[in-house]
Coordinates of C-alpha atoms in Angstrom, one line a residue:
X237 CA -19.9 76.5 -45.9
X238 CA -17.3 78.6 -46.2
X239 CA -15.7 76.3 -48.8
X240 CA -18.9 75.5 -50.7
X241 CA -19.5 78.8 -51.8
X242 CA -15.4 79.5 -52.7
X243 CA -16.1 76.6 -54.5
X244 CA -19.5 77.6 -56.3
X245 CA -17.5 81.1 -56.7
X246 CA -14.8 79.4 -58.4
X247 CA -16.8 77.1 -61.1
X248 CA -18.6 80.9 -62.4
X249 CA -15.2 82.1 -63.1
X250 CA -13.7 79.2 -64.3
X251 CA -16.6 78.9 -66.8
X252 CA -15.7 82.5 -68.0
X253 CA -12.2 81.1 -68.2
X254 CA -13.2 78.1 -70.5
X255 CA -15.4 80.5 -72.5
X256 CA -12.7 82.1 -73.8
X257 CA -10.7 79.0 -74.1
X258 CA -13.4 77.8 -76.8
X259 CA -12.4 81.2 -78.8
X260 CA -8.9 81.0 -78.4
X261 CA -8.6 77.3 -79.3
X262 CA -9.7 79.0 -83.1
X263 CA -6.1 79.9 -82.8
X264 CA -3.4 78.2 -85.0
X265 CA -2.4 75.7 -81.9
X266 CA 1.4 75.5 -83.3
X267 CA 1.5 79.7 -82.5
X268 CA 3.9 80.6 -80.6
X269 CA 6.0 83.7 -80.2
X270 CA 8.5 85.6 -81.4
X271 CA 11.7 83.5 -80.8
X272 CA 9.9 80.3 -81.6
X273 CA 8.9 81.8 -85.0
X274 CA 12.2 82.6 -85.9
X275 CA 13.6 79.7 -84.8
X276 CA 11.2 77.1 -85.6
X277 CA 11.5 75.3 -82.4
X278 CA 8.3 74.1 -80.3
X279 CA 7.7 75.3 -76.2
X280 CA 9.4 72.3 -75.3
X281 CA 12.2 73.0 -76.9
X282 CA 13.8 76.4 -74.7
X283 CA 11.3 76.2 -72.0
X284 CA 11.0 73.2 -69.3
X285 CA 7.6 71.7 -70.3
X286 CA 6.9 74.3 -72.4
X287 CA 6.1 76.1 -69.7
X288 CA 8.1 80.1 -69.6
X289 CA 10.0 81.2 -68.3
X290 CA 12.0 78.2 -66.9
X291 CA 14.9 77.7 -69.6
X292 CA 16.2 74.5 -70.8
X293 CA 19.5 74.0 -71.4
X294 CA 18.7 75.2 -75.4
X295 CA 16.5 78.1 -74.0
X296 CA 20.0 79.2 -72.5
X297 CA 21.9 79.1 -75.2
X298 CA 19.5 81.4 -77.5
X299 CA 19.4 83.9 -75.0
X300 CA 23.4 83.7 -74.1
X301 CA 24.1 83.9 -77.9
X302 CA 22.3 86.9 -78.0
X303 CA 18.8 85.7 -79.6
X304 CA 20.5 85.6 -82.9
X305 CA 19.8 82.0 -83.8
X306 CA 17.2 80.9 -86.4
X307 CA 16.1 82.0 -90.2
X308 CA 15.9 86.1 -89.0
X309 CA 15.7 86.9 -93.4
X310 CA 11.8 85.0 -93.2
X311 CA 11.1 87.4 -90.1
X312 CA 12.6 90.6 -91.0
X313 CA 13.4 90.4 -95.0
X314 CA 10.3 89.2 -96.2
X315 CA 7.6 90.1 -93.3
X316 CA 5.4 92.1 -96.1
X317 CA 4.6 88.2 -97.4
X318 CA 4.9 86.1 -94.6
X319 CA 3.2 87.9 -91.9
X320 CA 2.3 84.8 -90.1
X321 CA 5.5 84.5 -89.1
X322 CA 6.2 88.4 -87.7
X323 CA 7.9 89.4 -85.2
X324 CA 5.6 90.6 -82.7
X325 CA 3.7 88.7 -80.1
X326 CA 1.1 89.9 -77.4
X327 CA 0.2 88.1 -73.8
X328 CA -2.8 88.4 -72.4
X329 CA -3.7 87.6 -68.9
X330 CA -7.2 88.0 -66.8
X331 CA -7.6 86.1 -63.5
X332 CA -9.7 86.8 -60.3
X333 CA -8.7 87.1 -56.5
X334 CA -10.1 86.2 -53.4
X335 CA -8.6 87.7 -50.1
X336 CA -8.9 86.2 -46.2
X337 CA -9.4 89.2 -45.2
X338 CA -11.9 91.6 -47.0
X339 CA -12.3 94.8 -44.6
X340 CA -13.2 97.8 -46.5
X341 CA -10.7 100.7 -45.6
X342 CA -7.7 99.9 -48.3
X343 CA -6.1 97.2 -46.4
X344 CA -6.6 94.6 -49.8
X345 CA -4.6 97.1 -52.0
X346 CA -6.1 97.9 -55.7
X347 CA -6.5 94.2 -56.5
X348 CA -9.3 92.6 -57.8
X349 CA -11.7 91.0 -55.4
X350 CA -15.2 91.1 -57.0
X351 CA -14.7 90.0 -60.4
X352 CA -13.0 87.9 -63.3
X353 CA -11.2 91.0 -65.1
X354 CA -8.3 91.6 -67.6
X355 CA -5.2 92.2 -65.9
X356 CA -1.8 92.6 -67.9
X357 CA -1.2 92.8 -71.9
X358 CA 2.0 92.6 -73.0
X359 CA 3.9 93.4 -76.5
X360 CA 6.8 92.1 -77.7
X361 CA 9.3 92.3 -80.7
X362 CA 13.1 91.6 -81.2
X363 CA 15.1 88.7 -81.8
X364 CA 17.6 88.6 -84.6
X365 CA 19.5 92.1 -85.7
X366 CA 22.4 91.3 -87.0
X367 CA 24.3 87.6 -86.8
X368 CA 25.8 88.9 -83.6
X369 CA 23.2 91.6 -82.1
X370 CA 19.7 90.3 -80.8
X371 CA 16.9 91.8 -78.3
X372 CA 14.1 91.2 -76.6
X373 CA 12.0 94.1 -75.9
X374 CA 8.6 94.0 -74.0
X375 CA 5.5 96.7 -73.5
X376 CA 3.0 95.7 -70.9
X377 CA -0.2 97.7 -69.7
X378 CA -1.1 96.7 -66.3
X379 CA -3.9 97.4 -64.3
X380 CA -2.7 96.7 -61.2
X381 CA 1.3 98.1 -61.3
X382 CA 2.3 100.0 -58.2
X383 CA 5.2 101.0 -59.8
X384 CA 3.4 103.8 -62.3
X385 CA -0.6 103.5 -59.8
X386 CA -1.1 104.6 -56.4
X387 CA -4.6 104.4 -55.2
X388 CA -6.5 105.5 -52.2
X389 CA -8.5 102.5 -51.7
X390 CA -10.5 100.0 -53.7
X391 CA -12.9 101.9 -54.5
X392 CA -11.0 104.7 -56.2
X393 CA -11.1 104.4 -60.0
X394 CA -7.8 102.9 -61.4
X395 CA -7.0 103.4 -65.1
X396 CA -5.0 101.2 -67.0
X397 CA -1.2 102.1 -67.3
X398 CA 1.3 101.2 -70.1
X399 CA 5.1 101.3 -69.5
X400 CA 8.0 99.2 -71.2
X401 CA 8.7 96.0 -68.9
X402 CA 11.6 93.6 -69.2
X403 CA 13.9 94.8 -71.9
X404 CA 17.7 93.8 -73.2
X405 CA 19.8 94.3 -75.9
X406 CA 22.9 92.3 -76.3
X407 CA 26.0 91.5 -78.6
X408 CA 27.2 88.0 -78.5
X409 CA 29.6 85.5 -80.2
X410 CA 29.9 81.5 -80.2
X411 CA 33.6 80.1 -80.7
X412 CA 34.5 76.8 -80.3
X413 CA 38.2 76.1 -80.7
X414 CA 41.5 74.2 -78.8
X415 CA 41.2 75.9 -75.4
X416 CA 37.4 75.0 -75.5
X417 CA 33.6 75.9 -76.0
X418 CA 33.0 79.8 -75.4
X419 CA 30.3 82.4 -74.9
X420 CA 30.4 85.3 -74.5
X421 CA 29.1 88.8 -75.1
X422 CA 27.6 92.1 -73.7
X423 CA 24.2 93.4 -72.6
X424 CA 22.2 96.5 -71.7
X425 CA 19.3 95.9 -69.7
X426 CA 16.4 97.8 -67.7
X427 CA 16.2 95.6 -64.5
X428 CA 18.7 93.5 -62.6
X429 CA 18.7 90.2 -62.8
X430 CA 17.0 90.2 -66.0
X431 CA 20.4 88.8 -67.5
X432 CA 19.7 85.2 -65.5
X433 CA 19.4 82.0 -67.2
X434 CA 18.9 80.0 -64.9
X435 CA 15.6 80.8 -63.1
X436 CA 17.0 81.7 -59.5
X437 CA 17.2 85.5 -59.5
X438 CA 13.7 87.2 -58.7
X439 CA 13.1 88.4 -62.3
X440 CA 12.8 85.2 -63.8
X441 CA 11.0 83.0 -60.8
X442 CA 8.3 81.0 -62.0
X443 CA 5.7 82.7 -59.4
X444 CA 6.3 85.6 -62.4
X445 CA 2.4 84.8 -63.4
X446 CA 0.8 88.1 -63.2
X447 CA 1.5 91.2 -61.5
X448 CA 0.0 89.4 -58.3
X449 CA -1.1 92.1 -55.3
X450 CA -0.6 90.4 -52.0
X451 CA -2.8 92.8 -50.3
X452 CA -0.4 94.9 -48.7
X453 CA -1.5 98.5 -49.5
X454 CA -1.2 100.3 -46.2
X455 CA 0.6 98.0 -44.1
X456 CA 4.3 98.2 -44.9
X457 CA 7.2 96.5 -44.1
X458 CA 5.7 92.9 -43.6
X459 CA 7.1 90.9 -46.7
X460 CA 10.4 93.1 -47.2
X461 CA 13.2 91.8 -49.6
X462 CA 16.9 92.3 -50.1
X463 CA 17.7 95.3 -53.0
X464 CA 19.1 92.8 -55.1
X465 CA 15.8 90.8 -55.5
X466 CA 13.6 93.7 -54.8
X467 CA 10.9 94.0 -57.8
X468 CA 11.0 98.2 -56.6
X469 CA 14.2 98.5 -58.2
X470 CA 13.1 96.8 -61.6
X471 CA 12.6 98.8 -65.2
X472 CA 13.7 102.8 -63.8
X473 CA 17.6 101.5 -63.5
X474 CA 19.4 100.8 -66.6
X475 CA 22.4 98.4 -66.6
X476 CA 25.5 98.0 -69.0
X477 CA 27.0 94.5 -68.4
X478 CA 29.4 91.8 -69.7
X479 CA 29.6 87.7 -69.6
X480 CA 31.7 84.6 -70.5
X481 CA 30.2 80.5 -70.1
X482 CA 33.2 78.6 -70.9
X483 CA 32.7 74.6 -72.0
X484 CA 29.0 74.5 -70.7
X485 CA 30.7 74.6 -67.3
X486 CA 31.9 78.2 -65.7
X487 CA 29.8 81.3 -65.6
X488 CA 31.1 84.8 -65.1
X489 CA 29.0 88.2 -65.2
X490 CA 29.5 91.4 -64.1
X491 CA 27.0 94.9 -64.5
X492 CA 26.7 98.2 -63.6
X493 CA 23.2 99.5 -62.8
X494 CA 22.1 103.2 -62.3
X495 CA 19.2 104.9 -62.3
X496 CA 18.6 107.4 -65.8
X497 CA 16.3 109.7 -66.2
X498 CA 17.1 111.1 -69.8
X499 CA 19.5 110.4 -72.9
X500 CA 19.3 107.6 -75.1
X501 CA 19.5 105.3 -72.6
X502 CA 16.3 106.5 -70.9
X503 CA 14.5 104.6 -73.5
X504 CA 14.7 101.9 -71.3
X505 CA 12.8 102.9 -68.4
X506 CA 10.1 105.3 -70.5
X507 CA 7.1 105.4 -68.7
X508 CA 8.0 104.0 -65.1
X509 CA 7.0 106.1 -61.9
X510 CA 10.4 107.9 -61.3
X511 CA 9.3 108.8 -57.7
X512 CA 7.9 105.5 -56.6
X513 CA 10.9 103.2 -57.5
X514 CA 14.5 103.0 -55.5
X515 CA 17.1 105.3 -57.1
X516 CA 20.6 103.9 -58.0
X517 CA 23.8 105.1 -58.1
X518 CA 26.6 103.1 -59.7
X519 CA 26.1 99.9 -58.8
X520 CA 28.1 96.5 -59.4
X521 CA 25.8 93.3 -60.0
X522 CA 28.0 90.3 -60.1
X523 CA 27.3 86.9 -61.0
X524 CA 29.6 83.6 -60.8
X525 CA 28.6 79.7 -61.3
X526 CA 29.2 76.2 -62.3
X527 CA 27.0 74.3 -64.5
X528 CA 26.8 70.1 -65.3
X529 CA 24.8 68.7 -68.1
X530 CA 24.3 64.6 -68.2
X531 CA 21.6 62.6 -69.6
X532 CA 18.5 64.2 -69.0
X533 CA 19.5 66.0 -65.9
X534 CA 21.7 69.5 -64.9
X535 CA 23.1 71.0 -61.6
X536 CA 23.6 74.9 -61.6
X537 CA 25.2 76.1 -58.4
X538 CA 26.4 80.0 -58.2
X539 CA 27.1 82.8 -56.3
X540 CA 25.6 86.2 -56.9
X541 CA 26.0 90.2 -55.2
X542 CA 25.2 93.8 -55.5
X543 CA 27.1 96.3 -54.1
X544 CA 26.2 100.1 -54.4
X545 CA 24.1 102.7 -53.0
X546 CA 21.2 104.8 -53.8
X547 CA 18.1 106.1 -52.2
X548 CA 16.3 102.6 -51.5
X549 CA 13.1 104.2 -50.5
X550 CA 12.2 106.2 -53.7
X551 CA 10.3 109.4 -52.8
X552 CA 7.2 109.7 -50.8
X553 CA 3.9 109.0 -52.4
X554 CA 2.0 108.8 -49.4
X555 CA -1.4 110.4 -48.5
X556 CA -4.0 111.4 -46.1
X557 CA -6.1 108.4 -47.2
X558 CA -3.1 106.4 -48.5
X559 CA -0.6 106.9 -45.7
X560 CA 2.1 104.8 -47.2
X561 CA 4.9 106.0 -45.0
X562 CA 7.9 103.5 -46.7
X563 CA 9.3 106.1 -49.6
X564 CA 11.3 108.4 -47.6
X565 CA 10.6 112.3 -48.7
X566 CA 14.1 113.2 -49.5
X567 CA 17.0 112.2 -51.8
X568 CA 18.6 110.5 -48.9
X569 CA 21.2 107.9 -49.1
X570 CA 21.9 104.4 -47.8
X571 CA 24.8 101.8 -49.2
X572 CA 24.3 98.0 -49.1
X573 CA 26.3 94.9 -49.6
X574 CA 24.0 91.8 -51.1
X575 CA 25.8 88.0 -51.3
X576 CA 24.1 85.4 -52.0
X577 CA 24.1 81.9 -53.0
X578 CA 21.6 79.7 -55.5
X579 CA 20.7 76.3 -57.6
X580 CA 18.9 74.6 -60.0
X581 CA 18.2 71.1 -60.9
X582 CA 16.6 69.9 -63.9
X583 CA 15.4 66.6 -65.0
X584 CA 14.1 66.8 -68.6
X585 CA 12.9 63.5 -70.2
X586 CA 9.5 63.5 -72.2
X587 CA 6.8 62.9 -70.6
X588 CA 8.2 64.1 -67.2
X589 CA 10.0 67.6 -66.7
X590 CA 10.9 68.6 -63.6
X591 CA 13.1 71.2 -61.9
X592 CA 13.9 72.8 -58.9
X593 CA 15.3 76.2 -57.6
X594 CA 17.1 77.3 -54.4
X595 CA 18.3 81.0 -53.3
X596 CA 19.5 82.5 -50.2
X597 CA 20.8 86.3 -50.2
X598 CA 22.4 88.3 -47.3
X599 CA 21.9 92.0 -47.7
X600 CA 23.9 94.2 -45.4
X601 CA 22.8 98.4 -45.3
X602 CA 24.3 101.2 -43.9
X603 CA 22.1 104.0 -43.3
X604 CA 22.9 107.8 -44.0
X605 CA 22.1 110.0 -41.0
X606 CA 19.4 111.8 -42.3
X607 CA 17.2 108.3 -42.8
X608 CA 17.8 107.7 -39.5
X609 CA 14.8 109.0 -37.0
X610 CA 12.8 109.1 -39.7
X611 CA 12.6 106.6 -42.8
X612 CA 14.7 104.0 -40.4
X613 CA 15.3 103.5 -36.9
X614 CA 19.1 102.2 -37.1
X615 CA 22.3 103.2 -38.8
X616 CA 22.5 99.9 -40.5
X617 CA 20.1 96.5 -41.6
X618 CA 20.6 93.2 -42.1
X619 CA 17.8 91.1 -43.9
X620 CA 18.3 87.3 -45.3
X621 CA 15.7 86.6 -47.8
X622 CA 15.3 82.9 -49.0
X623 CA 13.6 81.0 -51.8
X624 CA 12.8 77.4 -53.1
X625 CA 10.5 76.1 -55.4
X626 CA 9.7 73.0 -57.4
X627 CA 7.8 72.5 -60.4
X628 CA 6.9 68.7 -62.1
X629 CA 5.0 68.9 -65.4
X630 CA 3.6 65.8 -67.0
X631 CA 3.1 65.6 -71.1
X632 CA 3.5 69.3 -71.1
X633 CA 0.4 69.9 -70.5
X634 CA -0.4 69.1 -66.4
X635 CA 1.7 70.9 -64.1
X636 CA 1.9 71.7 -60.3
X637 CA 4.6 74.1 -58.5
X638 CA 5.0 74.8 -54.8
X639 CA 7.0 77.8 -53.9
X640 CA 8.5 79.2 -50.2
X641 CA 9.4 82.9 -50.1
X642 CA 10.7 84.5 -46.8
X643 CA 13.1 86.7 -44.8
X644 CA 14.9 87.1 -41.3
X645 CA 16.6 90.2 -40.2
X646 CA 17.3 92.7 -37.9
X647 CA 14.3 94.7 -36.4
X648 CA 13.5 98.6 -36.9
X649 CA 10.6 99.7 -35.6
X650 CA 10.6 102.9 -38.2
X651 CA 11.0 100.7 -41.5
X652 CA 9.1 97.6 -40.5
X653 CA 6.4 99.9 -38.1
X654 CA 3.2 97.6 -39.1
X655 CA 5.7 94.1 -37.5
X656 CA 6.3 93.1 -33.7
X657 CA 8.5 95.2 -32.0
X658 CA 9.8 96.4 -35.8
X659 CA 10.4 92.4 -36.9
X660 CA 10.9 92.1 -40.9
X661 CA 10.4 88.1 -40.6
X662 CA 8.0 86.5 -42.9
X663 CA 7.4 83.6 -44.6
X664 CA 4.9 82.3 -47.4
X665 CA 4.1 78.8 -49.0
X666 CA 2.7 79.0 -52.4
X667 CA 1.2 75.8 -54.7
X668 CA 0.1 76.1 -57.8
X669 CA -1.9 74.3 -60.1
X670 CA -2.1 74.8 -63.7
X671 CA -3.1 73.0 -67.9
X672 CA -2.1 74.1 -70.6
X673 CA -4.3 72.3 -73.4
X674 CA -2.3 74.5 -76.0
X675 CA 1.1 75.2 -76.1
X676 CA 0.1 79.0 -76.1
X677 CA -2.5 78.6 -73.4
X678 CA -2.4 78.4 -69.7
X679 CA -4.8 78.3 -67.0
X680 CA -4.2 78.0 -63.5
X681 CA -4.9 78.2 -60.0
X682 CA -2.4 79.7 -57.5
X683 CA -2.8 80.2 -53.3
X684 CA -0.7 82.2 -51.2
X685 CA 0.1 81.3 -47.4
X686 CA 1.5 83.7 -45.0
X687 CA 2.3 81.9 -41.7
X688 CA 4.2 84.4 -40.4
X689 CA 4.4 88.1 -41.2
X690 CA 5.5 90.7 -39.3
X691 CA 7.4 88.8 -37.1
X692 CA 5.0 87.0 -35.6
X693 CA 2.6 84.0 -36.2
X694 CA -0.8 85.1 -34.5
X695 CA -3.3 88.2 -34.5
X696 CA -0.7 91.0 -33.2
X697 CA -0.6 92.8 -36.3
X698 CA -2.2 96.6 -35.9
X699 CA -4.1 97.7 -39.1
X700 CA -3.3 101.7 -39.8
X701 CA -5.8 102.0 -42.5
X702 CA -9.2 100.3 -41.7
X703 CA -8.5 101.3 -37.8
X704 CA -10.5 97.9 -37.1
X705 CA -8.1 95.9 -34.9
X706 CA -5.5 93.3 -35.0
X707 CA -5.0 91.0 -38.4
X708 CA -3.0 88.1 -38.4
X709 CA -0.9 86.7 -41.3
X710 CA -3.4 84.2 -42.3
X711 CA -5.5 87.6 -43.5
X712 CA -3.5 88.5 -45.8
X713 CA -3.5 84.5 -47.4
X714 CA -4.8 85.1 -51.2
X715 CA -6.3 83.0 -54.0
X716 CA -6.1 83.4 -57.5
X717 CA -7.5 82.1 -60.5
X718 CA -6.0 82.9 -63.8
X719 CA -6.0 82.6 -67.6
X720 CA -3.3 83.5 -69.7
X721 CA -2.3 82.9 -73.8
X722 CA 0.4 84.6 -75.8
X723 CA 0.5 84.4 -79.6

């Protein structure tokens, strides 16, 4: 029964979805965005089945020569006459969720459960400046963003807020001479990772769709990740950083992130919750690979780090009827030590594109001693976070993608107080489903698994908020259904 009416559920907000598919298929069905415009190439093209943000082996190439190629005079020089092709673009993305586990009290977060509802919109500009100086600059108001919204429950009132997202500027060069085939160039960016170009680092994963809540709000420290692929640390630490891809082959980066509050530079993370993101101080993000191109296929294999400190726990934004307890309520310090290693494989031959994606990062942290006792239980962490996925698309159109997402570590029963006996291990399997009958246009259906959070597999996890019991893992096991287009 229970599946009947998910079911019945389902087909009312599907037919919203296809509603607004019948007004959107008005649209020009060769739009697409910014880059596209000024270049001229299709989805396909820089994307693997047309389907962002996966990059194909061209996809990397615009963005590691700086988004400089294509006809920039037709966007910029002449965009009082051609304003078809300006360069702007907006995303718009509305979906509806459905939780396990529905018990009033705050333990489902802010996230939708009662209705098909606008979620993100997104604006973005850049592409070419000069024939060496390129950006990509992006504006998204979000609904659901814990990084500038905390709530007291669902049914507190949540306004809409609007913040700049993933941003980068960057200076670039292409020579190609006796000692060989070389990129290279410079970048400054608002999150880390942001600067990957091949779809293993968290920024860039292809479970991006949507600002997705995972129910969490109250019960912390059940799904932790490494600082490195943290998504707390993104857009309120700016990074400076520098690269070389030599012969299509070796891959070299290396950044320096920190957190800025003002100056020019603070452009960057305008409008992003100060207090409820990680702090850096200088920090060195490094990146090293090898890359093979044949036929249709390519092997990526790399290494990646960051080593710094900061305050990893923001400030606190807790309250009496929110008691998040994970931000700790001073400027206190910790240092860490992330290594990791990753892959991706890509098989790209029309009508079948498929790739897949592997990543495995070690974090060591050293507490300061004022954490300890009262943010954290020990001196120093250890977590290893892990991530696969796989994604097959047929015509560019039909696609499915199954993701795993997890972590092991050492326990501490301050920073991970909601696991068993303070255990950070978790683990989630995520499919997806999704068509695209435009190239603009996506709609898809996407299910989260947890089978173990917490540290454990069954009902021993103790709700603080609702005061209602034990949950297990499987409450916290979300569906969503989503509609997205971006012209």
């Amino acid at each position: 029964m229970k599946m009947i009416s998910f079911l019945f559920k389902a087909r009312g907000a599907l037919l919203a979805l296809m509603g607004g598919l019948v007004l959107l298929s008005s649209l020009d069905a060769n739009a697409i965005p910014v880059f596209a415009r000024q270049t001229g190439f299709k989805c396909v093209a820089c994307h693997v089945g047309g389907e962002y943000p996966q990059l194909t082996a061209l996809g990397r190439y615009f963005k590691l020569t700086g988004y400089t190629q294509g006809d920039a005079k037709d966007i910029f020089g002449e965009m009082t006459t051609n304003l078809d092709r300006a360069p702007f673009a907006v995303w718009l993305q509305a979906s509806k969720q459905w939780y396990a586990n529905t018990q009033p009290g705050g333990i489902n977060g802010n996230a939708p459960t009662s209705q098909f509802s606008g979620q993100t919109i997104s604006l973005f500009t850049g592409g070419h400046l000069t024939d060496h100086v390129g950006a990509f600059i992006q504006w998204t108001a979000a609904k659901y963003d814990g990084l500038t919204t905390s709530s007291t429950g669902p049914t507190a009132p949540l306004n809409w807020t609007v913040s700049i997202d993933n941003s980068e500027v960057r200076v670039a060069d292409h020579r190609v001479n006796k000692s060989g085939d070389w990129i290279y160039g410079a970048y400054i960016n608002n999150r880390i990772t942001m600067s990957d170009v091949w779809n293993t680092q968290e920024n860039w994963t292809s479970d991006w769709i949507g600002y997705f809540n995972a129910g969490f709000n109250g019960v912390t420290g059940l799904a932790p990740t490494t600082e490195l692929q943290s998504g707390s640390t993104q857009h309120n630490n700016v990074g400076v950083g520098t690269y070389l891809y030599k012969d299509k082959t070796w891959y070299g980066e290396l950044a320096v992130y920190r957190k800025v509050s003002n100056g020019p530079l603070s452009v960057f993370t305008e409008g992003v919750d100060a207090g409820s993101a990680p702090t850096l101080n200088n920090n060195l993000y490094t990146r090293f690979g090898y890359n093979k191109e044949w036929g249709p296929h390519e092997l990526f294999i790399g290494l990646h780090g960051l080593f710094g400190s900061g305050d990893p726990y923001g400030v606190n934004i807790g309250t009496t009827a929110n008691p998040i307890t994970f931000y700790s309520s001073a400027n206190n310090q910790a240092t860490w030590q992330d290594m990791g290693i990753d892959a991706q494989y890509q098989y790209i031959l029309d009508p079948h594109y498929f790739s897949a994606h592997f990543r495995l990062t070690h974090e060591n942290m050293q507490n300061s001693a004022p954490l300890v006792g009262g943010t954290v239980a020990n001196a120093n962490n250890n977590l290893n976070e892990y991530w696969a996925d796989m994604t097959y698309i047929y015509k560019a159109k039909y696609g499915a993608m199954l993701f795993f997402h997890g972590a092991r570590g050492s326990s501490d029963t301050v920073l991970y107080s909601s696991g068993v006996s303070g255990s950070p291990d978790w683990d989630s399997i995520m499919p997806s489903i999704f068509w695209s009958p435009y190239q603009n246009i996506r709609i898809g259906l996407m299910e989260t698994f947890y089978t173990r959070l917490g540290g454990t597999t069954s009902s021993l996890i103790t709700n603080p908020v609702a005061g209602s019991g034990n949950l297990s893992p499987h409450s916290f096991n979300t569906t969503m259904l989503y509609g997205s287009v971006i012209y």
